[in-house]
mmCIF file of C-alpha atoms in Angstrom:
data_model
loop_
_atom_site.group_PDB
_atom_site.id
_atom_site.type_symbol
_atom_site.label_atom_id
_atom_site.label_comp_id
_atom_site.label_asym_id
_atom_site.label_seq_id
_atom_site.Cartn_x
_atom_site.Cartn_y
_atom_site.Cartn_z
ATOM 1 C CA MET M 6 102.346 86.787 85.333
ATOM 2 C CA ARG M 7 99.441 85.422 83.349
ATOM 3 C CA ARG M 8 97.537 87.453 80.774
ATOM 4 C CA SER M 9 94.304 87.113 82.815
ATOM 5 C CA GLU M 10 96.108 88.620 85.846
ATOM 6 C CA VAL M 11 97.288 91.538 83.705
ATOM 7 C CA ARG M 12 93.739 92.140 82.439
ATOM 8 C CA ALA M 13 92.348 92.010 85.997
ATOM 9 C CA ALA M 14 94.948 94.521 87.190
ATOM 10 C CA GLN M 15 94.198 96.802 84.230
ATOM 11 C CA LYS M 16 90.469 96.662 85.029
ATOM 12 C CA ARG M 17 91.087 97.421 88.702
ATOM 13 C CA THR M 18 93.412 100.304 87.739
ATOM 14 C CA ALA M 19 90.864 101.788 85.326
ATOM 15 C CA ALA M 20 88.262 101.620 88.105
ATOM 16 C CA MET M 21 90.581 103.532 90.445
ATOM 17 C CA PHE M 22 91.151 106.211 87.793
ATOM 18 C CA ASP M 23 87.350 106.472 87.390
ATOM 19 C CA GLN M 24 86.909 106.692 91.176
ATOM 20 C CA VAL M 25 89.268 109.668 91.465
ATOM 21 C CA GLY M 26 87.949 111.433 88.355
ATOM 22 C CA ILE M 27 90.887 110.893 85.993
ATOM 23 C CA THR M 28 89.521 110.354 82.504
ATOM 24 C CA LEU M 29 91.405 107.985 80.218
ATOM 25 C CA THR M 30 90.912 107.610 76.489
ATOM 26 C CA PRO M 31 89.901 104.133 75.270
ATOM 27 C CA ASP M 32 93.470 103.653 73.983
ATOM 28 C CA GLU M 33 94.976 104.638 77.354
ATOM 29 C CA ARG M 34 92.598 102.258 79.160
ATOM 30 C CA SER M 35 93.590 99.344 76.951
ATOM 31 C CA ASN M 36 97.304 100.115 77.352
ATOM 32 C CA ILE M 37 97.559 100.445 81.137
ATOM 33 C CA GLU M 38 101.005 99.082 81.983
ATOM 34 C CA VAL M 39 101.169 96.531 84.769
ATOM 35 C CA ALA M 40 104.679 96.524 86.261
ATOM 36 C CA GLU M 41 105.029 93.328 88.290
ATOM 37 C CA PHE M 42 108.847 93.280 88.141
ATOM 38 C CA GLY M 43 109.018 89.490 87.707
ATOM 39 C CA LEU M 44 108.653 88.910 91.457
ATOM 40 C CA GLY M 45 105.394 86.973 91.191
ATOM 41 C CA ASP M 46 103.422 88.993 93.742
ATOM 42 C CA LEU M 47 101.790 92.040 92.181
ATOM 43 C CA GLN M 48 99.736 92.679 95.311
ATOM 44 C CA GLN M 49 102.913 93.197 97.356
ATOM 45 C CA GLN M 50 105.431 94.656 94.857
ATOM 46 C CA GLY M 51 104.420 96.349 91.637
ATOM 47 C CA LEU M 52 102.450 99.264 90.253
ATOM 48 C CA GLU M 53 100.187 100.180 87.387
ATOM 49 C CA LEU M 54 100.698 103.183 85.157
ATOM 50 C CA VAL M 55 99.658 105.191 82.152
ATOM 51 C CA THR M 56 102.313 107.116 80.245
ATOM 52 C CA TYR M 57 100.777 110.133 78.519
ATOM 53 C CA ILE M 58 103.958 111.390 76.885
ATOM 54 C CA ASN M 59 107.642 110.479 76.956
ATOM 55 C CA THR M 60 109.924 112.451 74.650
ATOM 56 C CA ASP M 61 113.639 113.215 74.624
ATOM 57 C CA ARG M 62 112.837 116.241 76.854
ATOM 58 C CA TYR M 63 110.079 115.321 79.311
ATOM 59 C CA CYS M 64 107.624 112.692 80.508
ATOM 60 C CA ALA M 65 104.183 112.629 82.182
ATOM 61 C CA LYS M 66 102.591 109.559 83.815
ATOM 62 C CA ASP M 67 99.939 108.623 86.327
ATOM 63 C CA LEU M 68 100.802 105.785 88.698
ATOM 64 C CA VAL M 69 98.322 103.642 90.602
ATOM 65 C CA LEU M 70 99.281 101.660 93.668
ATOM 66 C CA PHE M 71 96.738 99.356 95.262
ATOM 67 C CA PRO M 72 96.540 99.272 99.089
ATOM 68 C CA GLY M 73 99.967 98.402 100.513
ATOM 69 C CA GLN M 74 101.499 97.914 97.050
ATOM 70 C CA THR M 75 105.177 98.878 96.805
ATOM 71 C CA CYS M 76 107.361 100.045 93.940
ATOM 72 C CA PRO M 77 110.740 98.436 94.764
ATOM 73 C CA GLU M 78 113.871 100.414 95.582
ATOM 74 C CA HIS M 79 115.686 101.745 92.519
ATOM 75 C CA LEU M 80 117.480 104.716 91.013
ATOM 76 C CA HIS M 81 117.621 106.423 87.641
ATOM 77 C CA PRO M 82 121.300 106.531 86.592
ATOM 78 C CA PRO M 83 123.055 108.803 84.109
ATOM 79 C CA VAL M 84 122.606 107.728 80.494
ATOM 80 C CA GLY M 85 125.207 109.165 78.143
ATOM 81 C CA ASP M 86 125.292 112.943 78.662
ATOM 82 C CA ASP M 87 121.971 112.870 80.543
ATOM 83 C CA PRO M 88 122.405 113.014 84.368
ATOM 84 C CA GLY M 89 119.477 110.622 84.874
ATOM 85 C CA LYS M 90 115.771 111.100 85.358
ATOM 86 C CA MET M 91 114.584 113.812 87.731
ATOM 87 C CA GLU M 92 110.992 113.209 88.774
ATOM 88 C CA THR M 93 108.329 114.999 90.745
ATOM 89 C CA PHE M 94 105.647 112.896 92.430
ATOM 90 C CA ARG M 95 102.351 114.645 93.167
ATOM 91 C CA CYS M 96 99.826 112.692 95.207
ATOM 92 C CA ARG M 97 96.311 112.871 93.745
ATOM 93 C CA TYR M 98 94.517 110.314 95.933
ATOM 94 C CA GLY M 99 95.240 108.318 99.067
ATOM 95 C CA VAL M 100 98.558 108.417 100.859
ATOM 96 C CA VAL M 101 101.940 107.399 99.513
ATOM 97 C CA TRP M 102 105.058 106.942 101.612
ATOM 98 C CA LEU M 103 108.172 107.784 99.632
ATOM 99 C CA TYR M 104 111.594 106.718 100.897
ATOM 100 C CA VAL M 105 114.762 108.415 99.676
ATOM 101 C CA GLU M 106 118.402 108.620 100.658
ATOM 102 C CA GLY M 107 119.059 110.570 103.841
ATOM 103 C CA GLU M 108 118.744 110.156 107.567
ATOM 104 C CA SER M 109 115.900 107.921 108.724
ATOM 105 C CA ASN M 110 113.047 109.692 110.492
ATOM 106 C CA GLY M 111 112.767 106.777 112.936
ATOM 107 C CA THR M 112 110.021 104.192 112.594
ATOM 108 C CA ILE M 113 108.631 104.028 109.066
ATOM 109 C CA GLN M 114 104.930 103.770 108.243
ATOM 110 C CA ALA M 115 105.332 101.420 105.275
ATOM 111 C CA GLN M 116 105.822 97.678 105.564
ATOM 112 C CA VAL M 117 108.926 96.437 103.743
ATOM 113 C CA PRO M 118 107.771 93.555 101.510
ATOM 114 C CA ARG M 119 108.270 90.139 103.107
ATOM 115 C CA GLY M 120 111.213 88.227 101.693
ATOM 116 C CA SER M 121 112.758 91.357 100.176
ATOM 117 C CA GLU M 122 113.975 93.129 103.321
ATOM 118 C CA GLU M 123 117.661 93.007 102.343
ATOM 119 C CA TYR M 124 116.926 94.984 99.156
ATOM 120 C CA TYR M 125 115.437 98.009 100.931
ATOM 121 C CA THR M 126 118.208 100.302 102.146
ATOM 122 C CA VAL M 127 116.882 103.889 102.251
ATOM 123 C CA PHE M 128 114.428 104.987 104.925
ATOM 124 C CA HIS M 129 114.141 108.788 104.912
ATOM 125 C CA GLU M 130 110.333 108.996 104.833
ATOM 126 C CA ILE M 131 108.283 111.580 102.993
ATOM 127 C CA GLU M 132 104.526 111.221 103.416
ATOM 128 C CA LEU M 133 102.532 112.576 100.505
ATOM 129 C CA LYS M 134 98.810 113.286 100.815
ATOM 130 C CA PRO M 135 96.598 114.679 98.015
ATOM 131 C CA GLY M 136 98.021 117.937 96.708
ATOM 132 C CA GLN M 137 101.489 117.364 98.138
ATOM 133 C CA GLN M 138 104.532 116.719 95.984
ATOM 134 C CA TYR M 139 108.224 115.913 96.191
ATOM 135 C CA THR M 140 111.014 116.065 93.606
ATOM 136 C CA ILE M 141 113.560 113.250 93.466
ATOM 137 C CA PRO M 142 116.967 114.256 92.049
ATOM 138 C CA PRO M 143 118.660 112.049 89.425
ATOM 139 C CA GLY M 144 120.637 109.096 90.756
ATOM 140 C CA THR M 145 118.775 108.998 94.096
ATOM 141 C CA LEU M 146 117.787 105.623 95.545
ATOM 142 C CA HIS M 147 114.067 105.591 96.307
ATOM 143 C CA TRP M 148 111.025 103.373 96.791
ATOM 144 C CA PHE M 149 107.396 104.034 97.633
ATOM 145 C CA GLN M 150 104.293 102.369 99.021
ATOM 146 C CA ALA M 151 100.582 103.176 99.079
ATOM 147 C CA GLY M 152 98.576 103.486 102.281
ATOM 148 C CA GLU M 153 95.450 101.519 103.155
ATOM 149 C CA LYS M 154 93.222 103.088 100.451
ATOM 150 C CA GLY M 155 95.815 102.812 97.684
ATOM 151 C CA ALA M 156 97.187 105.862 95.901
ATOM 152 C CA VAL M 157 97.204 107.702 92.610
ATOM 153 C CA VAL M 158 100.371 109.681 91.920
ATOM 154 C CA SER M 159 101.132 111.942 88.974
ATOM 155 C CA GLU M 160 104.751 111.815 87.855
ATOM 156 C CA PHE M 161 106.324 114.684 85.947
ATOM 157 C CA SER M 162 109.896 114.017 84.903
ATOM 158 C CA SER M 163 112.684 114.359 82.464
ATOM 159 C CA THR M 164 112.831 111.578 79.859
ATOM 160 C CA SER M 165 111.967 108.167 81.254
ATOM 161 C CA ARG M 166 114.366 105.376 80.283
ATOM 162 C CA ASP M 167 113.002 102.528 82.396
ATOM 163 C CA GLU M 168 115.290 99.993 80.780
ATOM 164 C CA PHE M 169 118.289 101.684 82.479
ATOM 165 C CA ASP M 170 116.778 101.813 85.993
ATOM 166 C CA ILE M 171 118.946 100.106 88.609
ATOM 167 C CA PHE M 172 117.070 98.086 91.233
ATOM 168 C CA THR M 173 118.699 97.017 94.494
ATOM 169 C CA ASP M 174 116.925 93.634 94.166
ATOM 170 C CA PRO M 175 118.810 91.606 91.536
ATOM 171 C CA ARG M 176 115.759 89.356 90.986
ATOM 172 C CA ILE M 177 113.802 92.198 89.360
ATOM 173 C CA LYS M 178 113.030 92.114 85.654
ATOM 174 C CA ARG M 179 111.655 95.499 84.613
ATOM 175 C CA VAL M 180 109.600 94.016 81.775
ATOM 176 C CA PRO M 181 109.008 90.323 82.479
ATOM 177 C CA GLU M 182 107.276 88.106 79.943
ATOM 178 C CA ILE M 183 103.520 87.620 80.186
ATOM 179 C CA GLU M 184 102.384 83.995 80.201
ATOM 180 C CA GLU M 185 99.349 82.974 78.208
ATOM 181 C CA ASP M 186 96.512 81.424 80.184
ATOM 182 C CA VAL M 187 96.199 77.662 79.806
#
């Protein structure tokens, strides 16, 4: 991903936060994380986020997904004596379809990203609209996708250790290198 693409995504994310009334400090605005996962198609698979706090006890973030954008399937494994991250997603804006382990509800509303179908294996659908939330236990495979307006989701969790996340797609790089514009 090129630096100009990162800046454009950060600007678009800041605009979505403004649209839904979430105020960011200047430092938070300039440090919006763009997670593209090294797949080369941020519009299809990725997300943008602001981490407000992440200590050895708890974590708070806001996630932005543009229309149809998907966070790929993954789980948060045990790390040492820690059982893995437990997280609660609370939808603030838009609609987000969350998929977790369990029996499929039938036809899903999300569109599995083209070319990545084999890496999506859990299809128990939970639809979250503004004000609704769901807690994902540690070690649970999950993925999520925004509806047609995009989505803003607050995440409250135990400590976040993204570097230990396990993705079902072996092509994913959690923190890929950013290329300078030429």
